[in-house]
């Protein structure tokens, strides 16, 4: 059910709901409905939408910027940090879309940036309702310096086929069938995600893939190899803008949250080490082993695509790829958008 | 939300033909801590005198709260008289009674005061009610949290029974209980409950963490150096470094320890070789 806060009633977002004949209920606050994933709360503003993706100097991070138009996600992945990060289960949608263009224009003036909406939500899971793709893409395509990424686990991509793909990357979180089926509850089927990637690549969009989180389990090497073969047969390398690789890591409280919320998960079986940033991670040799495997498997066919490790130690870059990408802005120069 | 305000009360003497119900509103698990109170408050509903507190008193006199005419108000009175300190078993009893008497749980602030607000939490209360008396006693005695119980009560009945048996036999501390519950959650599909539970958990932990545990054992064995000198990596081997620690009590002690370290140079070399072999240096 969609609940609209009184202050958001006259916004374009709510007018769109009216136009599409989608039911909603007007409320004074989020205390008037149950806090659960199937509820959507349309509120006015979060203040500033745009911010740099949180990073640490200890592990290598790029200079990605996030645009928080939504908080929360209809999918229910065991590993999702939002379970610990947000103080609500429902999905919050910010309707103050008038400031979107201003904030992107300001960033455009500062230099060349990559921006996306997939940090605190899935960028496209609710695109059939709120059509944020239709809002962002015409704005971004007028700007020279902004590349905009829609990151998703869905195949809810039909709106994109009526829009100009110029400065846009559609990226898909990908994982093995085992992880997708056991840990990514309610998320889109992996084959459907890859089929959507294929259609969008053919349409002209740049495509990104996020192997995140890579999860270690018996036979995971074989499963990741199979997944990579599917990627090769779905999308040509020339359409691939980037591929990110990262093993599972989390704040310590997430493991207990998983135990409280889900019946079972492969993620709680491992005795993680505490990393230099306080997050739990796989023991370093095991991270190196699986990252090296996935990297090499991708390089068999995609020799030029930009492949990067998200939040990994410089020594792991060195060991696997042979160089240290440096800190944020220097790291960022590795992306095709900055070249 | 409507709070109870009793305006009138009187002391009555009960006769042998009066119907007295001492059990319906006895929601308290903490019988032993019930205050020794000579007054026995009661409500008269549908021809029956319901005791509202002091349930085990053997008194011929009751303090009749005359304003209370329905079960809903009676339960409010019971909760108010009972004080502030409700454990999870008490709350499960209250919730059970609310459902049994077809009352509305939203009329009772005791749940919100104890941070029980959503359906999942009320479902846990439902399941606590069905636990054995011994298990309930352990939960109350150790003040086991709702979060931990939410994990336990998702297990199937056979596993809950095994945990109950373990608890009664070992009466673990709160932290040991939490670790046990976490371990059972993690490996429940592979634990052979016919075997010793702790051995099974150990076996499965090792199965999933073999690479790290074997590495740690190997390097710890190598880095054992005598005379209180410890060599360790302080960041779980995220960086290629070893930290050497020792205390000295005199110059002679310092020289002796340096000599021991010098004699241990083969061990340090072997440790760095292992770090390299494992891609850690």
Coordinates of C-alpha atoms in Angstrom, one line a residue:
Chain A
X1 CA 0.0 0.0 0.0
X2 CA 1.2 3.5 -0.8
X3 CA 0.9 6.2 1.9
X4 CA 1.4 9.9 1.0
X5 CA 2.4 12.4 3.7
X6 CA 0.2 15.5 3.5
X7 CA 3.1 17.7 2.7
X8 CA 3.8 15.7 -0.5
X9 CA 0.2 15.7 -1.9
X10 CA 0.9 18.4 -4.5
X11 CA 4.2 17.1 -5.8
X12 CA 4.8 15.7 -9.3
X13 CA 5.4 12.3 -7.8
X14 CA 1.8 12.1 -6.4
X15 CA 0.3 13.7 -9.4
X16 CA 1.8 10.8 -11.4
X17 CA 0.1 8.3 -9.1
X18 CA -3.2 10.1 -9.7
X19 CA -2.6 10.1 -13.5
X20 CA -1.8 6.4 -13.4
X21 CA -4.8 5.6 -11.2
X22 CA -2.7 4.1 -8.5
X23 CA -4.4 4.0 -5.1
X24 CA -2.8 5.7 -2.1
X25 CA -3.9 7.0 1.3
X26 CA -3.0 10.4 2.7
X27 CA -1.5 10.3 6.2
X28 CA 0.1 12.8 8.7
X29 CA 3.1 10.6 9.5
X30 CA 4.6 7.2 9.2
X31 CA 3.1 6.2 12.5
X32 CA -0.3 5.6 10.8
X33 CA 0.7 2.4 9.0
X34 CA 2.6 -0.8 9.8
X35 CA 6.4 -0.7 9.3
X36 CA 6.8 -3.4 6.6
X37 CA 8.5 -3.8 3.3
X38 CA 5.2 -3.9 1.3
X39 CA 4.3 -0.3 2.5
X40 CA 5.6 2.7 0.6
X41 CA 5.7 6.1 2.2
X42 CA 5.8 9.2 -0.1
X43 CA 7.2 12.1 1.9
X44 CA 8.3 15.5 0.8
X45 CA 12.1 16.0 1.2
X46 CA 15.2 14.5 2.7
X47 CA 17.1 17.8 2.5
X48 CA 20.0 17.2 0.2
X49 CA 19.8 14.2 -2.2
X50 CA 23.3 14.1 -3.4
X51 CA 26.3 13.0 -1.4
X52 CA 29.6 11.1 -1.9
X53 CA 29.4 7.4 -1.4
X54 CA 30.7 6.6 2.1
X55 CA 34.3 5.6 1.8
X56 CA 37.3 4.6 3.9
X57 CA 40.9 5.5 3.3
X58 CA 41.9 2.1 4.6
X59 CA 40.4 0.2 1.7
X60 CA 40.4 1.5 -1.8
X61 CA 37.2 3.4 -2.8
X62 CA 36.2 5.3 -6.0
X63 CA 34.6 8.7 -6.0
X64 CA 31.1 7.6 -6.8
X65 CA 28.2 9.9 -5.8
X66 CA 24.8 8.7 -4.6
X67 CA 21.5 10.3 -5.2
X68 CA 19.0 9.2 -2.4
X69 CA 15.6 9.6 -4.0
X70 CA 14.4 6.5 -2.1
X71 CA 15.3 4.7 1.1
X72 CA 14.5 1.0 1.5
X73 CA 13.9 -1.7 -1.0
X74 CA 11.1 -4.2 -1.8
X75 CA 13.7 -7.0 -2.1
X76 CA 14.8 -8.8 1.1
X77 CA 18.4 -9.9 0.6
X78 CA 19.9 -11.4 3.7
X79 CA 23.2 -9.5 3.2
X80 CA 21.6 -6.1 2.7
X81 CA 23.2 -3.4 4.9
X82 CA 19.9 -1.4 4.9
X83 CA 18.5 -3.8 7.5
X84 CA 21.0 -2.3 10.0
X85 CA 21.4 1.1 8.4
X86 CA 17.8 2.3 8.1
X87 CA 15.4 2.6 11.0
X88 CA 12.4 1.5 9.0
X89 CA 11.4 -1.4 6.9
X90 CA 8.9 0.4 4.7
X91 CA 10.2 2.2 1.5
X92 CA 10.5 5.9 1.8
X93 CA 10.1 7.9 -1.5
X94 CA 11.1 11.6 -1.5
X95 CA 8.8 13.6 -3.7
X96 CA 10.6 16.9 -3.8
X97 CA 11.8 16.2 -7.3
X98 CA 12.2 19.9 -8.2
X99 CA 15.6 20.0 -6.5
X100 CA 17.0 17.1 -8.5
X101 CA 17.9 19.2 -11.5
X102 CA 19.5 21.9 -9.4
X103 CA 21.7 19.5 -7.4
X104 CA 22.8 17.7 -10.6
X105 CA 23.6 21.0 -12.3
X106 CA 25.7 22.1 -9.4
X107 CA 27.7 18.8 -9.5
X108 CA 28.1 19.1 -13.3
X109 CA 29.8 22.4 -12.8
X110 CA 32.3 20.9 -10.4
X111 CA 33.7 18.3 -12.8
X112 CA 33.1 14.8 -14.2
X113 CA 31.2 12.5 -11.9
X114 CA 29.4 9.2 -11.8
X115 CA 26.1 9.3 -9.8
X116 CA 23.5 6.7 -9.1
X117 CA 20.4 6.0 -7.1
X118 CA 21.2 2.4 -6.1
X119 CA 22.8 3.0 -2.7
X120 CA 19.8 3.1 -0.3
X121 CA 17.4 1.4 -2.6
X122 CA 17.1 -0.6 -5.9
X123 CA 17.1 2.0 -8.7
X124 CA 14.5 0.3 -10.8
X125 CA 12.4 -2.0 -8.6
X126 CA 9.6 0.5 -8.4
X127 CA 10.2 2.2 -11.7
X128 CA 6.8 1.0 -13.0
X129 CA 5.2 3.1 -10.3
X130 CA 7.3 6.2 -9.8
X131 CA 9.1 6.4 -13.2
X132 CA 12.2 7.9 -11.8
X133 CA 14.1 6.8 -14.9
X134 CA 11.9 9.2 -17.0
X135 CA 12.7 11.9 -14.5
X136 CA 16.5 11.6 -14.3
X137 CA 17.5 10.6 -17.8
X138 CA 16.3 13.7 -19.7
X139 CA 18.0 15.9 -17.0
X140 CA 21.3 14.0 -17.1
X141 CA 21.4 13.8 -20.9
X142 CA 21.5 17.6 -21.0
X143 CA 24.6 17.6 -18.8
X144 CA 28.1 17.0 -20.2
X145 CA 29.8 15.8 -17.0
X146 CA 27.4 13.4 -15.3
X147 CA 27.1 9.7 -16.0
X148 CA 24.1 8.4 -14.2
X149 CA 23.8 4.8 -13.0
X150 CA 20.6 2.8 -12.3
X151 CA 21.6 -0.2 -10.2
X152 CA 19.1 -3.0 -9.9
X153 CA 18.4 -6.6 -9.1
X154 CA 15.1 -6.4 -11.1
X155 CA 14.3 -6.7 -14.7
X156 CA 11.8 -3.8 -14.4
X157 CA 13.4 -2.0 -17.3
X158 CA 10.6 -1.4 -19.9
X159 CA 10.5 2.4 -19.2
X160 CA 14.1 2.6 -20.3
X161 CA 13.3 1.5 -23.8
X162 CA 11.6 4.9 -24.5
X163 CA 14.5 7.0 -23.3
X164 CA 17.8 8.2 -24.6
X165 CA 20.7 6.0 -23.3
X166 CA 23.3 8.7 -23.9
X167 CA 24.9 9.3 -20.4
X168 CA 23.3 6.4 -18.7
X169 CA 24.6 3.1 -17.3
X170 CA 22.2 0.4 -16.3
X171 CA 24.0 -1.9 -13.9
X172 CA 22.9 -5.3 -12.5
X173 CA 23.9 -6.9 -9.3
X174 CA 24.7 -10.5 -10.3
X175 CA 25.4 -13.6 -8.3
X176 CA 25.4 -17.3 -8.7
X177 CA 22.0 -19.1 -8.9
X178 CA 22.6 -20.6 -5.5
X179 CA 23.1 -17.2 -3.8
X180 CA 20.4 -15.6 -5.8
X181 CA 17.9 -18.3 -4.8
X182 CA 18.9 -18.6 -1.2
X183 CA 19.9 -15.1 -0.1
X184 CA 18.2 -12.7 -2.5
X185 CA 14.6 -13.1 -1.3
X186 CA 12.0 -11.5 -3.6
X187 CA 14.6 -10.2 -6.0
X188 CA 14.4 -10.7 -9.7
X189 CA 15.4 -14.1 -11.3
X190 CA 19.1 -14.0 -12.4
X191 CA 18.3 -15.1 -16.0
X192 CA 15.7 -12.4 -16.3
X193 CA 18.2 -9.8 -15.1
X194 CA 20.7 -11.0 -17.7
X195 CA 18.0 -10.9 -20.4
X196 CA 17.2 -7.4 -19.4
X197 CA 20.9 -6.5 -19.7
X198 CA 21.0 -8.0 -23.2
X199 CA 18.0 -6.0 -24.4
X200 CA 19.3 -2.8 -22.9
X201 CA 22.7 -3.3 -24.4
X202 CA 21.2 -3.8 -27.8
X203 CA 19.1 -0.7 -27.3
X204 CA 22.3 1.3 -26.7
X205 CA 22.7 1.6 -23.0
X206 CA 26.1 1.0 -21.3
X207 CA 25.9 -1.9 -18.9
X208 CA 27.5 -2.4 -15.6
X209 CA 27.8 -5.6 -13.5
X210 CA 28.3 -5.8 -9.8
X211 CA 29.6 -9.0 -8.4
X212 CA 28.7 -7.9 -4.9
X213 CA 28.7 -9.7 -2.6
X214 CA 30.8 -12.5 -3.8
X215 CA 30.0 -15.3 -1.4
X216 CA 32.4 -18.2 -0.6
X217 CA 30.9 -21.7 -0.3
X218 CA 31.5 -25.2 -1.6
X219 CA 31.5 -25.2 -5.4
X220 CA 31.4 -21.4 -5.6
X221 CA 34.2 -21.3 -8.1
X222 CA 32.3 -23.4 -10.6
X223 CA 29.1 -21.4 -10.0
X224 CA 30.8 -18.1 -10.6
X225 CA 32.4 -19.5 -13.7
X226 CA 29.0 -20.5 -15.0
X227 CA 27.6 -17.1 -14.2
X228 CA 30.4 -15.4 -16.1
X229 CA 29.7 -17.6 -19.1
X230 CA 26.1 -16.4 -19.0
X231 CA 27.3 -12.8 -18.9
X232 CA 29.5 -13.4 -21.9
X233 CA 26.6 -14.8 -23.9
X234 CA 24.3 -11.9 -22.8
X235 CA 26.3 -8.7 -23.4
X236 CA 29.1 -7.8 -25.8
X237 CA 32.2 -6.4 -24.1
X238 CA 31.8 -3.1 -26.0
X239 CA 28.6 -2.4 -24.0
X240 CA 30.2 -3.1 -20.7
X241 CA 31.1 0.1 -18.9
X242 CA 32.5 -1.5 -15.8
X243 CA 32.4 -4.6 -13.6
X244 CA 32.8 -4.4 -9.8
X245 CA 33.9 -7.3 -7.6
X246 CA 33.7 -7.5 -3.9
X247 CA 33.4 -10.2 -1.4
X248 CA 30.8 -10.1 1.4
X249 CA 31.6 -7.7 4.2
X250 CA 29.3 -6.1 6.8
X251 CA 29.1 -4.3 10.0
X252 CA 29.1 -6.8 12.9
X253 CA 25.5 -6.3 14.0
X254 CA 24.2 -7.5 10.6
X255 CA 25.0 -11.1 11.3
X256 CA 22.7 -11.1 14.3
X257 CA 20.1 -9.3 12.3
X258 CA 20.2 -12.1 9.7
X259 CA 19.8 -14.7 12.4
X260 CA 16.8 -12.8 13.8
X261 CA 15.1 -12.2 10.5
X262 CA 15.7 -15.2 8.3
X263 CA 15.3 -18.9 8.7
X264 CA 18.8 -19.7 7.4
X265 CA 21.7 -18.2 5.5
X266 CA 25.0 -19.4 4.2
X267 CA 26.5 -16.1 5.5
X268 CA 26.3 -16.9 9.2
X269 CA 28.3 -20.1 8.9
X270 CA 31.6 -18.3 8.4
X271 CA 33.8 -17.0 11.2
X272 CA 34.7 -13.6 9.7
X273 CA 37.7 -11.5 10.7
X274 CA 37.3 -7.9 11.7
X275 CA 38.9 -5.8 9.0
X276 CA 40.9 -2.6 9.4
X277 CA 37.7 -0.6 9.0
X278 CA 35.8 -2.6 11.7
X279 CA 33.7 -4.5 9.2
X280 CA 33.6 -8.2 9.1
X281 CA 35.3 -9.8 6.1
X282 CA 36.5 -13.1 4.8
X283 CA 40.1 -14.0 5.8
X284 CA 42.3 -12.3 3.3
X285 CA 43.8 -15.4 1.5
X286 CA 40.2 -16.5 0.8
X287 CA 39.3 -13.1 -0.5
X288 CA 42.3 -13.1 -2.8
X289 CA 41.5 -16.6 -4.0
X290 CA 37.9 -15.9 -5.1
X291 CA 38.6 -12.4 -6.4
X292 CA 41.5 -13.6 -8.4
X293 CA 39.4 -16.5 -9.8
X294 CA 36.5 -14.2 -10.8
X295 CA 38.8 -11.5 -12.2
X296 CA 40.7 -14.1 -14.4
X297 CA 37.5 -15.7 -15.5
X298 CA 36.1 -12.4 -16.7
X299 CA 39.4 -11.5 -18.4
X300 CA 39.1 -14.6 -20.5
X301 CA 36.6 -12.9 -22.8
X302 CA 36.5 -9.3 -21.6
X303 CA 40.1 -8.1 -22.0
X304 CA 39.5 -4.4 -21.9
X305 CA 36.5 -3.8 -19.7
X306 CA 37.2 -1.8 -16.6
X307 CA 37.1 -4.2 -13.7
X308 CA 37.5 -2.9 -10.2
X309 CA 37.4 -4.1 -6.6
X310 CA 35.0 -2.2 -4.4
X311 CA 36.4 -1.4 -0.9
X312 CA 39.4 -3.7 -1.1
X313 CA 42.9 -3.4 0.2
X314 CA 45.6 -2.0 -2.1
X315 CA 47.7 -5.1 -1.6
X316 CA 44.8 -7.2 -3.1
X317 CA 44.8 -4.9 -6.2
X318 CA 48.5 -5.3 -6.4
X319 CA 48.4 -9.1 -6.0
X320 CA 45.7 -9.7 -8.6
X321 CA 45.9 -6.8 -11.1
X322 CA 49.4 -5.6 -10.5
X323 CA 48.8 -2.0 -9.4
X324 CA 47.3 0.1 -6.6
X325 CA 44.4 2.3 -7.9
X326 CA 45.1 5.0 -5.3
X327 CA 42.6 7.1 -3.3
X328 CA 39.3 8.3 -4.4
X329 CA 39.8 10.8 -7.2
X330 CA 42.8 8.9 -8.6
X331 CA 41.0 5.7 -8.4
X332 CA 38.1 7.4 -10.2
X333 CA 40.3 8.2 -13.2
X334 CA 40.3 4.4 -14.0
X335 CA 36.6 4.6 -15.0
X336 CA 35.9 5.0 -18.8
X337 CA 33.8 8.1 -17.9
X338 CA 36.9 9.9 -16.7
X339 CA 39.0 8.9 -19.7
Chain B
X1 CA -6.0 4.0 25.5
X2 CA -8.1 4.1 28.6
X3 CA -6.4 3.8 32.0
X4 CA -8.1 2.3 35.0
X5 CA -9.3 4.6 37.7
X6 CA -11.1 2.8 40.6
X7 CA -13.4 5.1 42.3
X8 CA -15.1 2.8 44.8
X9 CA -14.1 -0.3 46.7
X10 CA -15.3 -2.2 49.7
X11 CA -14.2 -5.1 51.8
X12 CA -16.5 -8.1 51.5
X13 CA -16.5 -11.4 53.3
X14 CA -17.0 -14.4 51.0
X15 CA -19.2 -17.2 51.8
X16 CA -18.9 -20.9 51.0
X17 CA -21.3 -20.7 48.1
X18 CA -19.6 -17.8 46.4
X19 CA -17.7 -18.6 43.2
X20 CA -14.1 -17.6 43.4
X21 CA -11.6 -17.7 40.5
X22 CA -8.0 -17.5 41.6
X23 CA -6.4 -18.6 38.3
X24 CA -7.8 -16.6 35.3
X25 CA -5.9 -13.4 36.0
X26 CA -2.8 -15.0 37.6
X27 CA -0.6 -13.9 34.7
X28 CA 2.6 -13.7 36.8
X29 CA 5.4 -16.1 36.4
X30 CA 7.3 -14.6 39.3
X31 CA 5.2 -16.3 42.0
X32 CA 8.0 -16.2 44.6
X33 CA 8.4 -12.5 44.3
X34 CA 4.7 -11.7 44.8
X35 CA 4.4 -9.3 47.6
X36 CA 3.0 -10.6 50.8
X37 CA -0.1 -8.4 51.0
X38 CA -2.9 -9.0 53.3
X39 CA -5.3 -7.4 50.9
X40 CA -6.8 -9.5 48.1
X41 CA -8.3 -7.3 45.4
X42 CA -11.1 -8.8 43.3
X43 CA -13.7 -8.0 40.7
X44 CA -17.2 -9.4 40.5
X45 CA -18.0 -10.3 36.9
X46 CA -20.9 -12.4 35.7
X47 CA -21.5 -13.8 39.2
X48 CA -17.8 -14.8 39.8
X49 CA -15.3 -13.1 42.1
X50 CA -12.0 -12.9 40.1
X51 CA -8.9 -12.4 42.2
X52 CA -6.7 -9.6 40.7
X53 CA -3.6 -10.0 42.8
X54 CA -2.3 -11.9 45.8
X55 CA -3.6 -15.0 44.1
X56 CA -2.2 -17.5 46.6
X57 CA -3.7 -15.8 49.7
X58 CA -6.0 -17.8 51.8
X59 CA -8.3 -15.0 53.0
X60 CA -12.0 -14.9 53.6
X61 CA -12.0 -11.2 52.9
X62 CA -11.7 -9.6 49.5
X63 CA -11.3 -5.9 48.5
X64 CA -13.9 -5.6 45.8
X65 CA -13.2 -3.0 43.2
X66 CA -16.7 -2.1 42.3
X67 CA -16.1 -0.2 39.2
X68 CA -14.7 -3.2 37.4
X69 CA -17.5 -4.9 35.5
X70 CA -15.7 -6.5 32.6
X71 CA -12.7 -8.6 31.8
X72 CA -11.0 -5.8 29.9
X73 CA -10.9 -3.5 33.0
X74 CA -10.1 -6.5 35.2
X75 CA -7.0 -7.2 33.2
X76 CA -6.0 -3.5 33.3
X77 CA -6.3 -3.6 37.0
X78 CA -4.2 -6.8 37.3
X79 CA -1.5 -5.2 35.2
X80 CA -1.5 -1.9 37.2
X81 CA -1.5 -3.7 40.5
X82 CA 1.3 -5.9 39.3
X83 CA 3.7 -3.0 38.9
X84 CA 6.2 -2.1 36.2
X85 CA 8.4 -5.1 36.0
X86 CA 7.1 -7.6 33.5
X87 CA 9.2 -10.4 32.1
X88 CA 8.6 -12.1 28.8
X89 CA 6.8 -15.0 30.3
X90 CA 4.4 -12.7 32.1
X91 CA 3.9 -10.8 28.8
X92 CA 3.2 -14.1 27.0
X93 CA 0.6 -14.9 29.7
X94 CA -1.0 -11.5 29.3
X95 CA -1.2 -11.9 25.6
X96 CA -2.6 -15.4 25.9
X97 CA -5.3 -14.1 28.2
X98 CA -6.2 -11.2 25.9
X99 CA -6.8 -13.7 23.1
X100 CA -8.6 -16.1 25.3
X101 CA -11.0 -13.4 26.6
X102 CA -11.3 -11.9 23.1
X103 CA -9.9 -8.5 24.2
X104 CA -8.0 -5.9 22.2
X105 CA -4.2 -6.0 22.7
X106 CA -3.9 -2.4 21.7
X107 CA -5.8 -1.4 24.9
X108 CA -2.8 -2.6 27.0
X109 CA 0.2 -0.3 27.1
X110 CA 2.3 -2.9 28.9
X111 CA 3.4 -4.3 25.5
X112 CA 4.6 -1.0 24.1
X113 CA 6.3 -0.2 27.4
X114 CA 8.3 -3.4 26.9
X115 CA 9.0 -2.7 23.2
X116 CA 6.6 -5.3 21.9
X117 CA 4.9 -3.6 19.0
X118 CA 4.9 -5.6 15.8
X119 CA 3.3 -8.9 14.7
X120 CA 6.5 -10.8 14.8
X121 CA 7.1 -9.9 18.4
X122 CA 3.6 -10.9 19.4
X123 CA 4.1 -14.2 17.6
X124 CA 7.1 -14.8 19.7
X125 CA 5.0 -14.2 22.9
X126 CA 2.5 -16.8 21.5
X127 CA 5.3 -19.3 21.2
X128 CA 6.9 -18.5 24.6
X129 CA 3.5 -19.4 26.2
X130 CA 3.8 -22.9 24.7
X131 CA 7.3 -23.6 26.2
X132 CA 7.8 -26.0 29.1
X133 CA 7.8 -24.6 32.6
X134 CA 11.4 -25.4 33.1
X135 CA 12.5 -23.5 30.0
X136 CA 10.3 -20.6 31.0
X137 CA 12.0 -20.5 34.4
X138 CA 15.4 -20.4 32.7
X139 CA 14.2 -17.5 30.4
X140 CA 13.0 -15.5 33.4
X141 CA 16.0 -16.4 35.6
X142 CA 18.6 -15.3 33.0
X143 CA 16.5 -12.6 31.5
X144 CA 16.9 -14.0 28.0
X145 CA 16.1 -11.3 25.4
X146 CA 13.3 -11.3 22.9
X147 CA 15.9 -11.1 20.1
X148 CA 17.5 -14.3 21.2
X149 CA 14.2 -16.0 21.7
X150 CA 13.1 -14.9 18.3
X151 CA 15.9 -17.1 16.8
X152 CA 15.1 -20.0 19.1
X153 CA 11.4 -20.0 18.4
X154 CA 12.0 -20.1 14.6
X155 CA 13.6 -23.5 15.0
X156 CA 11.5 -26.6 14.6
X157 CA 10.0 -28.3 17.7
X158 CA 12.6 -31.0 17.8
X159 CA 15.5 -28.5 17.9
X160 CA 13.7 -26.4 20.6
X161 CA 13.4 -29.6 22.6
X162 CA 17.1 -30.3 22.3
X163 CA 17.9 -26.7 23.4
X164 CA 15.6 -27.1 26.3
X165 CA 17.4 -30.3 27.3
X166 CA 20.8 -28.7 27.0
X167 CA 19.6 -25.7 29.1
X168 CA 18.3 -27.8 31.9
X169 CA 21.4 -29.9 32.0
X170 CA 24.0 -27.1 31.7
X171 CA 22.1 -24.0 32.8
X172 CA 24.4 -21.8 30.6
X173 CA 25.1 -18.1 31.2
X174 CA 23.3 -15.6 29.0
X175 CA 26.3 -15.2 26.7
X176 CA 26.9 -18.9 26.4
X177 CA 23.2 -19.4 25.6
X178 CA 23.4 -16.7 22.9
X179 CA 26.5 -18.4 21.4
X180 CA 24.8 -21.8 21.5
X181 CA 21.7 -20.4 19.8
X182 CA 23.7 -18.7 17.1
X183 CA 25.7 -21.8 16.5
X184 CA 22.6 -24.0 16.2
X185 CA 21.1 -21.4 13.8
X186 CA 24.2 -21.5 11.7
X187 CA 24.5 -25.2 11.4
X188 CA 21.1 -26.6 12.2
X189 CA 20.7 -28.3 8.9
X190 CA 23.9 -30.3 9.4
X191 CA 24.0 -31.0 13.1
X192 CA 23.5 -34.6 14.0
X193 CA 21.5 -34.1 17.2
X194 CA 22.1 -37.7 18.2
X195 CA 25.8 -36.7 18.9
X196 CA 27.2 -34.4 21.5
X197 CA 26.0 -30.9 20.6
X198 CA 29.2 -29.1 21.3
X199 CA 31.3 -31.6 19.3
X200 CA 28.9 -31.3 16.4
X201 CA 29.2 -27.5 16.5
X202 CA 33.0 -27.7 16.7
X203 CA 33.1 -30.0 13.7
X204 CA 30.9 -27.8 11.5
X205 CA 32.6 -24.6 12.5
X206 CA 35.9 -26.2 11.4
X207 CA 34.3 -27.4 8.2
X208 CA 33.3 -23.9 7.2
X209 CA 36.5 -22.2 8.4
X210 CA 39.1 -24.8 7.8
X211 CA 41.5 -22.6 5.7
X212 CA 41.6 -19.8 8.3
X213 CA 41.8 -22.1 11.4
X214 CA 44.5 -24.3 9.9
X215 CA 46.5 -21.2 9.0
X216 CA 46.1 -19.7 12.5
X217 CA 47.1 -22.9 14.2
X218 CA 50.2 -23.4 12.0
X219 CA 51.4 -19.8 12.5
X220 CA 50.7 -19.8 16.2
X221 CA 52.7 -23.0 16.6
X222 CA 55.6 -21.4 14.8
X223 CA 55.5 -18.2 16.7
X224 CA 55.6 -19.7 20.2
X225 CA 58.7 -18.1 21.7
X226 CA 59.7 -18.6 25.3
X227 CA 60.1 -16.2 28.2
X228 CA 57.0 -14.1 27.8
X229 CA 57.9 -12.9 24.3
X230 CA 54.8 -12.9 22.0
X231 CA 54.8 -12.4 18.3
X232 CA 51.5 -11.7 16.6
X233 CA 49.7 -10.0 13.8
X234 CA 47.4 -7.4 15.3
X235 CA 45.0 -7.0 12.4
X236 CA 43.9 -10.5 11.5
X237 CA 46.6 -10.6 8.8
X238 CA 45.0 -7.7 6.8
X239 CA 48.5 -6.3 6.6
X240 CA 51.9 -8.0 6.3
X241 CA 53.4 -7.3 9.7
X242 CA 54.3 -9.0 12.9
X243 CA 54.3 -7.4 16.3
X244 CA 56.8 -8.4 18.9
X245 CA 56.0 -7.8 22.5
X246 CA 57.9 -8.4 25.7
X247 CA 58.4 -6.7 29.1
X248 CA 61.8 -6.1 30.6
X249 CA 62.7 -5.8 34.2
X250 CA 66.4 -5.0 33.9
X251 CA 69.2 -4.4 31.4
X252 CA 70.2 -8.1 31.8
X253 CA 66.6 -9.2 31.2
X254 CA 66.6 -7.0 28.0
X255 CA 69.8 -8.6 26.7
X256 CA 68.5 -12.1 27.5
X257 CA 65.4 -11.5 25.6
X258 CA 67.2 -10.1 22.6
X259 CA 69.4 -13.2 22.6
X260 CA 66.2 -15.4 22.7
X261 CA 64.8 -13.4 19.8
X262 CA 68.1 -13.7 17.9
X263 CA 68.0 -17.5 18.5
X264 CA 64.4 -17.4 17.2
X265 CA 65.2 -15.8 13.9
X266 CA 64.5 -19.0 12.1
X267 CA 60.9 -19.0 13.4
X268 CA 60.3 -15.4 12.3
X269 CA 61.7 -16.3 8.8
X270 CA 59.4 -19.4 8.7
X271 CA 56.4 -17.2 9.7
X272 CA 57.1 -14.7 6.9
X273 CA 57.5 -17.6 4.5
X274 CA 54.0 -18.9 5.5
X275 CA 52.6 -15.4 5.1
X276 CA 54.0 -15.3 1.6
X277 CA 52.7 -18.7 0.7
X278 CA 49.2 -17.6 1.8
X279 CA 49.4 -14.3 -0.2
X280 CA 49.6 -12.3 3.0
X281 CA 52.9 -10.7 2.1

